[in-house]
PDB file with one MODEL, atoms N, CA, C and O in Angstrom:
MODEL        1
ATOM      1  N   MET A   1      83.678 -96.050  49.784  1.00  0.00           N
ATOM      2  CA  MET A   1      82.504 -95.718  50.551  1.00  0.00           C
ATOM      3  C   MET A   1      81.624 -96.950  50.756  1.00  0.00           C
ATOM      4  O   MET A   1      81.115 -97.192  51.850  1.00  0.00           O
ATOM      5  N   ARG A   2      81.461 -97.706  49.703  1.00  0.00           N
ATOM      6  CA  ARG A   2      80.620 -98.892  49.758  1.00  0.00           C
ATOM      7  C   ARG A   2      81.197 -99.925  50.731  1.00  0.00           C
ATOM      8  O   ARG A   2      80.445-100.611  51.424  1.00  0.00           O
ATOM      9  N   GLN A   3      82.508-100.036  50.783  1.00  0.00           N
ATOM     10  CA  GLN A   3      83.154-100.979  51.698  1.00  0.00           C
ATOM     11  C   GLN A   3      82.928-100.568  53.155  1.00  0.00           C
ATOM     12  O   GLN A   3      82.746-101.423  54.023  1.00  0.00           O
ATOM     13  N   LYS A   4      82.939 -99.271  53.418  1.00  0.00           N
ATOM     14  CA  LYS A   4      82.706 -98.788  54.771  1.00  0.00           C
ATOM     15  C   LYS A   4      81.299 -99.131  55.230  1.00  0.00           C
ATOM     16  O   LYS A   4      81.097 -99.551  56.370  1.00  0.00           O
ATOM     17  N   VAL A   5      80.346 -98.956  54.359  1.00  0.00           N
ATOM     18  CA  VAL A   5      78.947 -99.257  54.683  1.00  0.00           C
ATOM     19  C   VAL A   5      78.797-100.750  54.968  1.00  0.00           C
ATOM     20  O   VAL A   5      78.107-101.138  55.910  1.00  0.00           O
ATOM     21  N   GLN A   6      79.430-101.568  54.170  1.00  0.00           N
ATOM     22  CA  GLN A   6      79.362-103.016  54.366  1.00  0.00           C
ATOM     23  C   GLN A   6      80.025-103.395  55.702  1.00  0.00           C
ATOM     24  O   GLN A   6      79.521-104.247  56.434  1.00  0.00           O
ATOM     25  N   ALA A   7      81.129-102.766  55.999  1.00  0.00           N
ATOM     26  CA  ALA A   7      81.835-103.057  57.252  1.00  0.00           C
ATOM     27  C   ALA A   7      80.988-102.667  58.449  1.00  0.00           C
ATOM     28  O   ALA A   7      80.943-103.392  59.443  1.00  0.00           O
ATOM     29  N   ILE A   8      80.314-101.524  58.360  1.00  0.00           N
ATOM     30  CA  ILE A   8      79.460-101.078  59.457  1.00  0.00           C
ATOM     31  C   ILE A   8      78.289-102.048  59.643  1.00  0.00           C
ATOM     32  O   ILE A   8      77.927-102.379  60.772  1.00  0.00           O
ATOM     33  N   ARG A   9      77.716-102.491  58.560  1.00  0.00           N
ATOM     34  CA  ARG A   9      76.600-103.455  58.633  1.00  0.00           C
ATOM     35  C   ARG A   9      77.057-104.755  59.278  1.00  0.00           C
ATOM     36  O   ARG A   9      76.349-105.321  60.111  1.00  0.00           O
ATOM     37  N   LEU A  10      78.228-105.225  58.898  1.00  0.00           N
ATOM     38  CA  LEU A  10      78.767-106.451  59.495  1.00  0.00           C
ATOM     39  C   LEU A  10      78.974-106.292  60.996  1.00  0.00           C
ATOM     40  O   LEU A  10      78.654-107.196  61.768  1.00  0.00           O
ATOM     41  N   LEU A  11      79.510-105.143  61.414  1.00  0.00           N
ATOM     42  CA  LEU A  11      79.715-104.904  62.834  1.00  0.00           C
ATOM     43  C   LEU A  11      78.383-104.888  63.593  1.00  0.00           C
ATOM     44  O   LEU A  11      78.276-105.467  64.674  1.00  0.00           O
ATOM     45  N   LYS A  12      77.385-104.234  63.031  1.00  0.00           N
ATOM     46  CA  LYS A  12      76.074-104.183  63.680  1.00  0.00           C
ATOM     47  C   LYS A  12      75.457-105.571  63.769  1.00  0.00           C
ATOM     48  O   LYS A  12      74.876-105.928  64.795  1.00  0.00           O
ATOM     49  N   ASP A  13      75.576-106.349  62.715  1.00  0.00           N
ATOM     50  CA  ASP A  13      75.045-107.730  62.729  1.00  0.00           C
ATOM     51  C   ASP A  13      75.756-108.575  63.782  1.00  0.00           C
ATOM     52  O   ASP A  13      75.130-109.363  64.491  1.00  0.00           O
ATOM     53  N   ASN A  14      77.053-108.400  63.870  1.00  0.00           N
ATOM     54  CA  ASN A  14      77.837-109.128  64.844  1.00  0.00           C
ATOM     55  C   ASN A  14      77.421-108.786  66.273  1.00  0.00           C
ATOM     56  O   ASN A  14      77.307-109.669  67.123  1.00  0.00           O
ATOM     57  N   ARG A  15      77.193-107.482  66.532  1.00  0.00           N
ATOM     58  CA  ARG A  15      76.755-107.050  67.857  1.00  0.00           C
ATOM     59  C   ARG A  15      75.388-107.611  68.193  1.00  0.00           C
ATOM     60  O   ARG A  15      75.145-108.034  69.324  1.00  0.00           O
ATOM     61  N   ARG A  16      74.506-107.617  67.227  1.00  0.00           N
ATOM     62  CA  ARG A  16      73.163-108.183  67.464  1.00  0.00           C
ATOM     63  C   ARG A  16      73.261-109.666  67.781  1.00  0.00           C
ATOM     64  O   ARG A  16      72.598-110.150  68.698  1.00  0.00           O
ATOM     65  N   ALA A  17      74.070-110.381  67.041  1.00  0.00           N
ATOM     66  CA  ALA A  17      74.229-111.819  67.271  1.00  0.00           C
ATOM     67  C   ALA A  17      74.828-112.086  68.646  1.00  0.00           C
ATOM     68  O   ALA A  17      74.417-113.018  69.336  1.00  0.00           O
ATOM     69  N   THR A  18      75.785-111.279  69.035  1.00  0.00           N
ATOM     70  CA  THR A  18      76.403-111.447  70.343  1.00  0.00           C
ATOM     71  C   THR A  18      75.403-111.168  71.447  1.00  0.00           C
ATOM     72  O   THR A  18      75.367-111.892  72.442  1.00  0.00           O
ATOM     73  N   ALA A  19      74.596-110.141  71.293  1.00  0.00           N
ATOM     74  CA  ALA A  19      73.598-109.798  72.309  1.00  0.00           C
ATOM     75  C   ALA A  19      72.545-110.915  72.390  1.00  0.00           C
ATOM     76  O   ALA A  19      72.096-111.252  73.486  1.00  0.00           O
ATOM     77  N   ALA A  20      72.157-111.475  71.280  1.00  0.00           N
ATOM     78  CA  ALA A  20      71.169-112.546  71.281  1.00  0.00           C
ATOM     79  C   ALA A  20      71.723-113.798  71.967  1.00  0.00           C
ATOM     80  O   ALA A  20      71.001-114.491  72.684  1.00  0.00           O
ATOM     81  N   THR A  21      72.991-114.076  71.742  1.00  0.00           N
ATOM     82  CA  THR A  21      73.634-115.235  72.370  1.00  0.00           C
ATOM     83  C   THR A  21      73.683-115.055  73.879  1.00  0.00           C
ATOM     84  O   THR A  21      73.422-116.000  74.624  1.00  0.00           O
ATOM     85  N   LYS A  22      74.011-113.860  74.333  1.00  0.00           N
ATOM     86  CA  LYS A  22      74.075-113.590  75.779  1.00  0.00           C
ATOM     87  C   LYS A  22      72.710-113.766  76.426  1.00  0.00           C
ATOM     88  O   LYS A  22      72.613-114.281  77.540  1.00  0.00           O
ATOM     89  N   LYS A  23      71.646-113.341  75.733  1.00  0.00           N
ATOM     90  CA  LYS A  23      70.299-113.506  76.275  1.00  0.00           C
ATOM     91  C   LYS A  23      69.930-114.963  76.396  1.00  0.00           C
ATOM     92  O   LYS A  23      69.288-115.359  77.369  1.00  0.00           O
ATOM     93  N   LYS A  24      70.319-115.769  75.430  1.00  0.00           N
ATOM     94  CA  LYS A  24      70.016-117.205  75.457  1.00  0.00           C
ATOM     95  C   LYS A  24      70.756-117.901  76.594  1.00  0.00           C
ATOM     96  O   LYS A  24      70.223-118.829  77.202  1.00  0.00           O
ATOM     97  N   LYS A  25      71.967-117.466  76.885  1.00  0.00           N
ATOM     98  CA  LYS A  25      72.794-118.105  77.898  1.00  0.00           C
ATOM     99  C   LYS A  25      72.296-117.831  79.310  1.00  0.00           C
ATOM    100  O   LYS A  25      72.479-118.663  80.199  1.00  0.00           O
ATOM    101  N   SER A  26      71.670-116.679  79.530  1.00  0.00           N
ATOM    102  CA  SER A  26      71.209-116.360  80.880  1.00  0.00           C
ATOM    103  C   SER A  26      69.939-117.153  81.166  1.00  0.00           C
ATOM    104  O   SER A  26      68.984-117.131  80.390  1.00  0.00           O
ATOM    105  N   ALA A  27      69.951-117.852  82.295  1.00  0.00           N
ATOM    106  CA  ALA A  27      68.815-118.689  82.685  1.00  0.00           C
ATOM    107  C   ALA A  27      67.727-117.841  83.311  1.00  0.00           C
ATOM    108  O   ALA A  27      68.006-116.739  83.783  1.00  0.00           O
ATOM    109  N   PRO A  28      66.511-118.320  83.326  1.00  0.00           N
ATOM    110  CA  PRO A  28      65.441-117.585  84.006  1.00  0.00           C
ATOM    111  C   PRO A  28      65.741-117.430  85.482  1.00  0.00           C
ATOM    112  O   PRO A  28      66.449-118.253  86.063  1.00  0.00           O
ATOM    113  N   ALA A  29      65.212-116.392  86.092  1.00  0.00           N
ATOM    114  CA  ALA A  29      65.500-116.072  87.493  1.00  0.00           C
ATOM    115  C   ALA A  29      65.089-117.218  88.408  1.00  0.00           C
ATOM    116  O   ALA A  29      65.788-117.494  89.383  1.00  0.00           O
ATOM    117  N   THR A  30      63.999-117.880  88.132  1.00  0.00           N
ATOM    118  CA  THR A  30      63.558-118.981  89.003  1.00  0.00           C
ATOM    119  C   THR A  30      64.536-120.135  88.962  1.00  0.00           C
ATOM    120  O   THR A  30      64.804-120.753  89.992  1.00  0.00           O
ATOM    121  N   ALA A  31      65.068-120.433  87.803  1.00  0.00           N
ATOM    122  CA  ALA A  31      66.043-121.513  87.692  1.00  0.00           C
ATOM    123  C   ALA A  31      67.323-121.148  88.423  1.00  0.00           C
ATOM    124  O   ALA A  31      67.933-121.999  89.069  1.00  0.00           O
ATOM    125  N   GLN A  32      67.740-119.883  88.327  1.00  0.00           N
ATOM    126  CA  GLN A  32      68.951-119.466  89.007  1.00  0.00           C
ATOM    127  C   GLN A  32      68.787-119.537  90.510  1.00  0.00           C
ATOM    128  O   GLN A  32      69.697-119.989  91.205  1.00  0.00           O
ATOM    129  N   SER A  33      67.652-119.104  91.029  1.00  0.00           N
ATOM    130  CA  SER A  33      67.458-119.124  92.476  1.00  0.00           C
ATOM    131  C   SER A  33      67.350-120.548  92.992  1.00  0.00           C
ATOM    132  O   SER A  33      67.807-120.844  94.096  1.00  0.00           O
ATOM    133  N   ALA A  34      66.745-121.438  92.198  1.00  0.00           N
ATOM    134  CA  ALA A  34      66.654-122.838  92.606  1.00  0.00           C
ATOM    135  C   ALA A  34      68.023-123.491  92.661  1.00  0.00           C
ATOM    136  O   ALA A  34      68.325-124.236  93.593  1.00  0.00           O
ATOM    137  N   SER A  35      68.854-123.213  91.660  1.00  0.00           N
ATOM    138  CA  SER A  35      70.195-123.803  91.664  1.00  0.00           C
ATOM    139  C   SER A  35      71.060-123.167  92.734  1.00  0.00           C
ATOM    140  O   SER A  35      71.948-123.824  93.278  1.00  0.00           O
ATOM    141  N   ALA A  36      70.818-121.891  93.051  1.00  0.00           N
ATOM    142  CA  ALA A  36      71.587-121.240  94.107  1.00  0.00           C
ATOM    143  C   ALA A  36      71.274-121.856  95.454  1.00  0.00           C
ATOM    144  O   ALA A  36      72.176-122.039  96.271  1.00  0.00           O
ATOM    145  N   SER A  37      70.013-122.180  95.703  1.00  0.00           N
ATOM    146  CA  SER A  37      69.673-122.784  96.985  1.00  0.00           C
ATOM    147  C   SER A  37      70.231-124.193  97.091  1.00  0.00           C
ATOM    148  O   SER A  37      70.663-124.611  98.165  1.00  0.00           O
ATOM    149  N   LYS A  38      70.225-124.931  95.981  1.00  0.00           N
ATOM    150  CA  LYS A  38      70.811-126.268  96.000  1.00  0.00           C
ATOM    151  C   LYS A  38      72.319-126.193  96.206  1.00  0.00           C
ATOM    152  O   LYS A  38      72.883-126.972  96.974  1.00  0.00           O
ATOM    153  N   SER A  39      72.972-125.255  95.519  1.00  0.00           N
ATOM    154  CA  SER A  39      74.431-125.185  95.581  1.00  0.00           C
ATOM    155  C   SER A  39      74.905-124.715  96.950  1.00  0.00           C
ATOM    156  O   SER A  39      76.004-125.073  97.376  1.00  0.00           O
ATOM    157  N   SER A  40      74.095-123.918  97.649  1.00  0.00           N
ATOM    158  CA  SER A  40      74.529-123.445  98.960  1.00  0.00           C
ATOM    159  C   SER A  40      74.492-124.577  99.975  1.00  0.00           C
ATOM    160  O   SER A  40      75.123-124.475 101.027  1.00  0.00           O
ATOM    161  N   GLN A  41      73.769-125.652  99.686  1.00  0.00           N
ATOM    162  CA  GLN A  41      73.690-126.789 100.595  1.00  0.00           C
ATOM    163  C   GLN A  41      74.852-127.762 100.385  1.00  0.00           C
ATOM    164  O   GLN A  41      75.104-128.600 101.251  1.00  0.00           O
ATOM    165  N   LYS A  42      75.543-127.677  99.297  1.00  0.00           N
ATOM    166  CA  LYS A  42      76.651-128.562  98.998  1.00  0.00           C
ATOM    167  C   LYS A  42      77.964-128.004  99.530  1.00  0.00           C
ATOM    168  O   LYS A  42      78.111-126.793  99.693  1.00  0.00           O
ATOM    169  N   GLY A  43      78.920-128.895  99.802  1.00  0.00           N
ATOM    170  CA  GLY A  43      80.277-128.460 100.117  1.00  0.00           C
ATOM    171  C   GLY A  43      80.925-128.010  98.834  1.00  0.00           C
ATOM    172  O   GLY A  43      80.465-128.383  97.755  1.00  0.00           O
ATOM    173  N   SER A  44      81.995-127.210  98.912  1.00  0.00           N
ATOM    174  CA  SER A  44      82.601-126.681  97.691  1.00  0.00           C
ATOM    175  C   SER A  44      83.157-127.778  96.770  1.00  0.00           C
ATOM    176  O   SER A  44      83.222-127.585  95.556  1.00  0.00           O
ATOM    177  N   SER A  45      83.551-128.906  97.325  1.00  0.00           N
ATOM    178  CA  SER A  45      84.093-129.975  96.480  1.00  0.00           C
ATOM    179  C   SER A  45      83.001-130.700  95.711  1.00  0.00           C
ATOM    180  O   SER A  45      83.291-131.381  94.727  1.00  0.00           O
ATOM    181  N   GLU A  46      81.741-130.568  96.141  1.00  0.00           N
ATOM    182  CA  GLU A  46      80.632-131.225  95.465  1.00  0.00           C
ATOM    183  C   GLU A  46      79.978-130.337  94.404  1.00  0.00           C
ATOM    184  O   GLU A  46      79.102-130.793  93.670  1.00  0.00           O
ATOM    185  N   LYS A  47      80.391-129.098  94.324  1.00  0.00           N
ATOM    186  CA  LYS A  47      79.780-128.147  93.398  1.00  0.00           C
ATOM    187  C   LYS A  47      80.358-128.303  92.000  1.00  0.00           C
ATOM    188  O   LYS A  47      81.466-128.809  91.821  1.00  0.00           O
ATOM    189  N   THR A  48      79.591-127.862  91.019  1.00  0.00           N
ATOM    190  CA  THR A  48      80.084-127.876  89.637  1.00  0.00           C
ATOM    191  C   THR A  48      81.064-126.705  89.462  1.00  0.00           C
ATOM    192  O   THR A  48      81.141-125.803  90.296  1.00  0.00           O
ATOM    193  N   LYS A  49      81.791-126.752  88.371  1.00  0.00           N
ATOM    194  CA  LYS A  49      82.736-125.669  88.103  1.00  0.00           C
ATOM    195  C   LYS A  49      82.001-124.347  87.904  1.00  0.00           C
ATOM    196  O   LYS A  49      82.490-123.292  88.307  1.00  0.00           O
ATOM    197  N   ALA A  50      80.835-124.409  87.289  1.00  0.00           N
ATOM    198  CA  ALA A  50      80.039-123.191  87.069  1.00  0.00           C
ATOM    199  C   ALA A  50      79.613-122.584  88.409  1.00  0.00           C
ATOM    200  O   ALA A  50      79.637-121.366  88.583  1.00  0.00           O
ATOM    201  N   GLU A  51      79.227-123.434  89.339  1.00  0.00           N
ATOM    202  CA  GLU A  51      78.843-122.951  90.677  1.00  0.00           C
ATOM    203  C   GLU A  51      80.040-122.355  91.399  1.00  0.00           C
ATOM    204  O   GLU A  51      79.923-121.340  92.084  1.00  0.00           O
ATOM    205  N   LEU A  52      81.191-122.995  91.240  1.00  0.00           N
ATOM    206  CA  LEU A  52      82.419-122.468  91.872  1.00  0.00           C
ATOM    207  C   LEU A  52      82.816-121.145  91.261  1.00  0.00           C
ATOM    208  O   LEU A  52      83.263-120.244  91.970  1.00  0.00           O
ATOM    209  N   LEU A  53      82.657-121.013  89.945  1.00  0.00           N
ATOM    210  CA  LEU A  53      82.980-119.752  89.275  1.00  0.00           C
ATOM    211  C   LEU A  53      82.068-118.628  89.790  1.00  0.00           C
ATOM    212  O   LEU A  53      82.518-117.499  89.986  1.00  0.00           O
ATOM    213  N   GLU A  54      80.816-118.939  90.001  1.00  0.00           N
ATOM    214  CA  GLU A  54      79.865-117.947  90.523  1.00  0.00           C
ATOM    215  C   GLU A  54      80.277-117.524  91.942  1.00  0.00           C
ATOM    216  O   GLU A  54      80.251-116.339  92.276  1.00  0.00           O
ATOM    217  N   MET A  55      80.655-118.500  92.762  1.00  0.00           N
ATOM    218  CA  MET A  55      81.110-118.173  94.119  1.00  0.00           C
ATOM    219  C   MET A  55      82.366-117.301  94.068  1.00  0.00           C
ATOM    220  O   MET A  55      82.488-116.321  94.802  1.00  0.00           O
ATOM    221  N   ALA A  56      83.301-117.678  93.182  1.00  0.00           N
ATOM    222  CA  ALA A  56      84.547-116.914  93.054  1.00  0.00           C
ATOM    223  C   ALA A  56      84.264-115.496  92.554  1.00  0.00           C
ATOM    224  O   ALA A  56      84.941-114.548  92.950  1.00  0.00           O
ATOM    225  N   LYS A  57      83.289-115.359  91.708  1.00  0.00           N
ATOM    226  CA  LYS A  57      82.907-114.025  91.207  1.00  0.00           C
ATOM    227  C   LYS A  57      82.399-113.181  92.370  1.00  0.00           C
ATOM    228  O   LYS A  57      82.783-112.020  92.510  1.00  0.00           O
ATOM    229  N   LYS A  58      81.546-113.753  93.197  1.00  0.00           N
ATOM    230  CA  LYS A  58      81.012-113.024  94.340  1.00  0.00           C
ATOM    231  C   LYS A  58      82.109-112.641  95.344  1.00  0.00           C
ATOM    232  O   LYS A  58      82.012-111.628  96.038  1.00  0.00           O
ATOM    233  N   MET A  59      83.150-113.477  95.401  1.00  0.00           N
ATOM    234  CA  MET A  59      84.273-113.208  96.320  1.00  0.00           C
ATOM    235  C   MET A  59      85.327-112.341  95.664  1.00  0.00           C
ATOM    236  O   MET A  59      86.327-111.999  96.294  1.00  0.00           O
ATOM    237  N   ASP A  60      85.116-111.979  94.400  1.00  0.00           N
ATOM    238  CA  ASP A  60      86.030-111.129  93.627  1.00  0.00           C
ATOM    239  C   ASP A  60      87.434-111.743  93.521  1.00  0.00           C
ATOM    240  O   ASP A  60      88.447-111.069  93.703  1.00  0.00           O
ATOM    241  N   ILE A  61      87.450-113.037  93.222  1.00  0.00           N
ATOM    242  CA  ILE A  61      88.728-113.754  93.035  1.00  0.00           C
ATOM    243  C   ILE A  61      89.188-113.551  91.597  1.00  0.00           C
ATOM    244  O   ILE A  61      88.488-113.914  90.652  1.00  0.00           O
ATOM    245  N   THR A  62      90.366-112.969  91.444  1.00  0.00           N
ATOM    246  CA  THR A  62      90.870-112.685  90.102  1.00  0.00           C
ATOM    247  C   THR A  62      91.478-113.951  89.485  1.00  0.00           C
ATOM    248  O   THR A  62      92.002-114.808  90.196  1.00  0.00           O
ATOM    249  N   GLY A  63      91.401-114.053  88.160  1.00  0.00           N
ATOM    250  CA  GLY A  63      91.966-115.187  87.444  1.00  0.00           C
ATOM    251  C   GLY A  63      91.130-116.428  87.537  1.00  0.00           C
ATOM    252  O   GLY A  63      91.609-117.514  87.211  1.00  0.00           O
ATOM    253  N   ARG A  64      89.880-116.308  87.977  1.00  0.00           N
ATOM    254  CA  ARG A  64      89.041-117.476  88.236  1.00  0.00           C
ATOM    255  C   ARG A  64      88.735-118.271  86.971  1.00  0.00           C
ATOM    256  O   ARG A  64      88.584-119.491  87.039  1.00  0.00           O
ATOM    257  N   HIS A  65      88.642-117.616  85.832  1.00  0.00           N
ATOM    258  CA  HIS A  65      88.292-118.322  84.597  1.00  0.00           C
ATOM    259  C   HIS A  65      89.438-119.200  84.092  1.00  0.00           C
ATOM    260  O   HIS A  65      89.206-120.133  83.322  1.00  0.00           O
ATOM    261  N   ASP A  66      90.638-118.919  84.505  1.00  0.00           N
ATOM    262  CA  ASP A  66      91.792-119.714  84.080  1.00  0.00           C
ATOM    263  C   ASP A  66      92.074-120.861  85.034  1.00  0.00           C
ATOM    264  O   ASP A  66      92.956-121.678  84.769  1.00  0.00           O
ATOM    265  N   MET A  67      91.339-120.939  86.143  1.00  0.00           N
ATOM    266  CA  MET A  67      91.592-121.958  87.169  1.00  0.00           C
ATOM    267  C   MET A  67      90.864-123.247  86.866  1.00  0.00           C
ATOM    268  O   MET A  67      89.812-123.258  86.227  1.00  0.00           O
ATOM    269  N   THR A  68      91.453-124.342  87.344  1.00  0.00           N
ATOM    270  CA  THR A  68      90.775-125.626  87.284  1.00  0.00           C
ATOM    271  C   THR A  68      89.797-125.689  88.458  1.00  0.00           C
ATOM    272  O   THR A  68      89.793-124.812  89.322  1.00  0.00           O
ATOM    273  N   LYS A  69      88.978-126.723  88.478  1.00  0.00           N
ATOM    274  CA  LYS A  69      88.011-126.862  89.560  1.00  0.00           C
ATOM    275  C   LYS A  69      88.712-126.961  90.924  1.00  0.00           C
ATOM    276  O   LYS A  69      88.288-126.331  91.893  1.00  0.00           O
ATOM    277  N   ASP A  70      89.780-127.751  90.987  1.00  0.00           N
ATOM    278  CA  ASP A  70      90.530-127.877  92.252  1.00  0.00           C
ATOM    279  C   ASP A  70      91.144-126.553  92.678  1.00  0.00           C
ATOM    280  O   ASP A  70      91.148-126.221  93.863  1.00  0.00           O
ATOM    281  N   GLU A  71      91.664-125.795  91.717  1.00  0.00           N
ATOM    282  CA  GLU A  71      92.254-124.490  92.034  1.00  0.00           C
ATOM    283  C   GLU A  71      91.179-123.517  92.545  1.00  0.00           C
ATOM    284  O   GLU A  71      91.429-122.725  93.454  1.00  0.00           O
ATOM    285  N   LEU A  72      89.982-123.588  91.947  1.00  0.00           N
ATOM    286  CA  LEU A  72      88.872-122.748  92.403  1.00  0.00           C
ATOM    287  C   LEU A  72      88.491-123.094  93.833  1.00  0.00           C
ATOM    288  O   LEU A  72      88.266-122.206  94.655  1.00  0.00           O
ATOM    289  N   ILE A  73      88.419-124.385  94.130  1.00  0.00           N
ATOM    290  CA  ILE A  73      88.073-124.807  95.494  1.00  0.00           C
ATOM    291  C   ILE A  73      89.099-124.262  96.494  1.00  0.00           C
ATOM    292  O   ILE A  73      88.722-123.735  97.541  1.00  0.00           O
ATOM    293  N   LYS A  74      90.377-124.386  96.182  1.00  0.00           N
ATOM    294  CA  LYS A  74      91.437-123.878  97.071  1.00  0.00           C
ATOM    295  C   LYS A  74      91.338-122.376  97.244  1.00  0.00           C
ATOM    296  O   LYS A  74      91.477-121.870  98.358  1.00  0.00           O
ATOM    297  N   ALA A  75      91.099-121.654  96.156  1.00  0.00           N
ATOM    298  CA  ALA A  75      91.036-120.197  96.213  1.00  0.00           C
ATOM    299  C   ALA A  75      89.818-119.743  97.021  1.00  0.00           C
ATOM    300  O   ALA A  75      89.902-118.781  97.784  1.00  0.00           O
ATOM    301  N   ILE A  76      88.705-120.421  96.857  1.00  0.00           N
ATOM    302  CA  ILE A  76      87.478-120.086  97.612  1.00  0.00           C
ATOM    303  C   ILE A  76      87.689-120.372  99.082  1.00  0.00           C
ATOM    304  O   ILE A  76      87.332-119.556  99.932  1.00  0.00           O
ATOM    305  N   ASP A  77      88.268-121.523  99.392  1.00  0.00           N
ATOM    306  CA  ASP A  77      88.550-121.858 100.788  1.00  0.00           C
ATOM    307  C   ASP A  77      89.508-120.864 101.419  1.00  0.00           C
ATOM    308  O   ASP A  77      89.318-120.442 102.559  1.00  0.00           O
ATOM    309  N   LYS A  78      90.537-120.493 100.674  1.00  0.00           N
ATOM    310  CA  LYS A  78      91.511-119.528 101.166  1.00  0.00           C
ATOM    311  C   LYS A  78      90.859-118.173 101.408  1.00  0.00           C
ATOM    312  O   LYS A  78      91.106-117.534 102.431  1.00  0.00           O
ATOM    313  N   GLN A  79      90.029-117.737 100.471  1.00  0.00           N
ATOM    314  CA  GLN A  79      89.345-116.433 100.589  1.00  0.00           C
ATOM    315  C   GLN A  79      88.353-116.468 101.757  1.00  0.00           C
ATOM    316  O   GLN A  79      88.160-115.461 102.439  1.00  0.00           O
ATOM    317  N   GLY A  80      87.731-117.614 101.984  1.00  0.00           N
ATOM    318  CA  GLY A  80      86.748-117.748 103.055  1.00  0.00           C
ATOM    319  C   GLY A  80      87.392-117.699 104.442  1.00  0.00           C
ATOM    320  O   GLY A  80      86.738-117.335 105.419  1.00  0.00           O
ATOM    321  N   LYS A  81      88.663-118.062 104.524  1.00  0.00           N
ATOM    322  CA  LYS A  81      89.374-118.081 105.820  1.00  0.00           C
ATOM    323  C   LYS A  81      89.851-116.696 106.226  1.00  0.00           C
ATOM    324  O   LYS A  81      90.196-116.477 107.387  1.00  0.00           O
ATOM    325  N   LYS A  82      89.875-115.752 105.278  1.00  0.00           N
ATOM    326  CA  LYS A  82      90.366-114.400 105.577  1.00  0.00           C
ATOM    327  C   LYS A  82      89.408-113.653 106.436  1.00  0.00           C
ATOM    328  O   LYS A  82      89.661-112.500 106.785  1.00  0.00           O
TER     329      LYS A  82
ENDMDL
END
């Protein structure tokens, strides 16, 4: 019984830590909108991988996290031509 209680506490602590990490990773809305306006002015080859991943997410490109920057550029260009 004691082991179950300890296991449950560990799981809850882990979930809290994960949630806190996710909150820290998300940038403030003003910073996101500023970077979005800058990134929309660049060509896809001039964008960072993070910017390309965001574009690929909006285009619903599967497997985007496993792609290199060059592969992302090709996939985005291909999706944009459809």
